Short mmCIF file of C-alpha atoms in Angstrom, two decimals:
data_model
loop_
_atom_site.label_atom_id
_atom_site.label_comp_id
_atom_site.label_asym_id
_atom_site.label_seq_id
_atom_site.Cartn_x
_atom_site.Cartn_y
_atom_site.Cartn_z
CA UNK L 291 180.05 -95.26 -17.40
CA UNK L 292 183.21 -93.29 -16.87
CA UNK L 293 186.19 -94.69 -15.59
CA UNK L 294 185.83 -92.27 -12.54
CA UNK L 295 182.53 -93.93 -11.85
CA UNK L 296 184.20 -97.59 -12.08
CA UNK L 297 186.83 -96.87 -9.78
CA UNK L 298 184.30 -95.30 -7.23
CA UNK L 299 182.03 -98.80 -7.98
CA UNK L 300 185.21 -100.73 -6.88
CA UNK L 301 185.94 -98.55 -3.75
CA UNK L 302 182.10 -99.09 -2.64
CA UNK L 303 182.12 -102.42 -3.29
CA UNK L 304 185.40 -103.11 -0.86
CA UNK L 305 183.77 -101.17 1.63
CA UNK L 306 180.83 -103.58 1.75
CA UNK L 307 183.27 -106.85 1.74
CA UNK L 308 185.07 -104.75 4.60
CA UNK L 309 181.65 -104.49 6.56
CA UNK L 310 180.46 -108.49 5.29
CA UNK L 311 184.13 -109.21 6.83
CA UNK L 312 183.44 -107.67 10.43
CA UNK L 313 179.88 -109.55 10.48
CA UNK L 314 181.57 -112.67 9.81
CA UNK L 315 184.06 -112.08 12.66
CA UNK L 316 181.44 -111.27 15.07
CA UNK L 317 179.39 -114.78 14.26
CA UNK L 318 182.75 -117.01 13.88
CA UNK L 319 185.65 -115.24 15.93
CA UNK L 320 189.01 -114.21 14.12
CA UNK L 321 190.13 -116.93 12.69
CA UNK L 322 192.98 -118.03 9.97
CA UNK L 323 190.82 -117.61 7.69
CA UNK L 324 189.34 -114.14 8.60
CA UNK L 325 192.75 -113.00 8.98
CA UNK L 326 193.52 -114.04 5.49
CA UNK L 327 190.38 -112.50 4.10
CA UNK L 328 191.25 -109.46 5.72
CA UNK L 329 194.75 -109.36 4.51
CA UNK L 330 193.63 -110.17 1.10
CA UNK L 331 191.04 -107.31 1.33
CA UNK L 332 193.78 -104.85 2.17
CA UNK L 333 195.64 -105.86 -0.99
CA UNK L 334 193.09 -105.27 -3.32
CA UNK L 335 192.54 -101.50 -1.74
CA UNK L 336 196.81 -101.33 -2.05
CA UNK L 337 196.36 -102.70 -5.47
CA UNK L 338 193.24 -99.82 -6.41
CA UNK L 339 194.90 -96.75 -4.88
CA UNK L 340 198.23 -97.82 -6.93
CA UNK L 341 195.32 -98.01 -10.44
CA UNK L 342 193.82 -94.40 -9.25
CA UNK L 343 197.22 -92.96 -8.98
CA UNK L 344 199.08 -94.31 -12.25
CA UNK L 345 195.53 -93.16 -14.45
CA UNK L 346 195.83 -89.92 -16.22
CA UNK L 347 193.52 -87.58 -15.61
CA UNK L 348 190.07 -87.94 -17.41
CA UNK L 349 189.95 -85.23 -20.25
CA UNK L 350 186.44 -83.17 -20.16
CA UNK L 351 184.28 -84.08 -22.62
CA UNK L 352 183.91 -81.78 -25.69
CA UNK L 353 180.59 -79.66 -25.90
CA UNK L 354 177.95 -80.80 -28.30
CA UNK L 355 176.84 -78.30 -31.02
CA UNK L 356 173.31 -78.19 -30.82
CA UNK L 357 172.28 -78.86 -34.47
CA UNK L 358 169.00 -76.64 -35.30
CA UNK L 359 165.87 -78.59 -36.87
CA UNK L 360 164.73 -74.93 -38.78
CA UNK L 361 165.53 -75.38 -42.86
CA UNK L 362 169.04 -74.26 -43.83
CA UNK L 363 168.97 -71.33 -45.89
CA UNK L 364 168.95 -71.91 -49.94
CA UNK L 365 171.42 -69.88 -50.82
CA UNK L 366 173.67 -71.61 -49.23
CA UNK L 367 173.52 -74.51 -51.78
CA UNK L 368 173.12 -71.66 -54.75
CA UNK L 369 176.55 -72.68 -56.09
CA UNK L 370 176.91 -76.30 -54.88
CA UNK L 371 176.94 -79.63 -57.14
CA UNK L 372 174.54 -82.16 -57.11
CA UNK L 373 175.89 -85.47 -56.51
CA UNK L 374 175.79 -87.42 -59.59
CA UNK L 375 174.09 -84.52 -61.39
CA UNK L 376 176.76 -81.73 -62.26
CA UNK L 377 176.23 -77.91 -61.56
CA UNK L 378 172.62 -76.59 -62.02
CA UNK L 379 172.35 -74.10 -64.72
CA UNK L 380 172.11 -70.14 -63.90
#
């Protein structure tokens, strides 16, 4: 998950506290409490616009080189040690 798709996570999930919120107000009235739950709601989207602003920009990812599954060609190797072996003979 990219950082772009956490922030967006956060943002959706204060939108649905916002919307829990106003269902509790209808069933209970505005109280103290409500209030404060309200206020502290509108801190935490202060406090995530502040995050999305001071985060650099995401940089693109690079493009993957497709790696073929055909043999390499042989004479590529033709002048190429063997590990632990030495150089093959002419």
């Amino acid at each position: 998950m990219s950082l772009n798709d956490d922030l967006t996570a956060v943002q959706r999930c204060l939108g649905e506290l916002d919307r829990a919120l106003g269902r509790l107000e209808r069933r209970l009235g505005s109280g103290p409490e409500l209030r404060r739950m309200r206020s502290d709601a509108g801190h935490l989207r202060e406090s995530l616009t502040l995050l999305c602003e001071s985060q650099p920009p995401e940089r693109p990812r690079p493009a993957m080189v497709q790696i073929p599954d055909t043999p390499y060609d042989p004479s590529l190797w033709r002048d190429a040690d063997e590990e632990g072996i030495g150089s093959r003979a002419p």
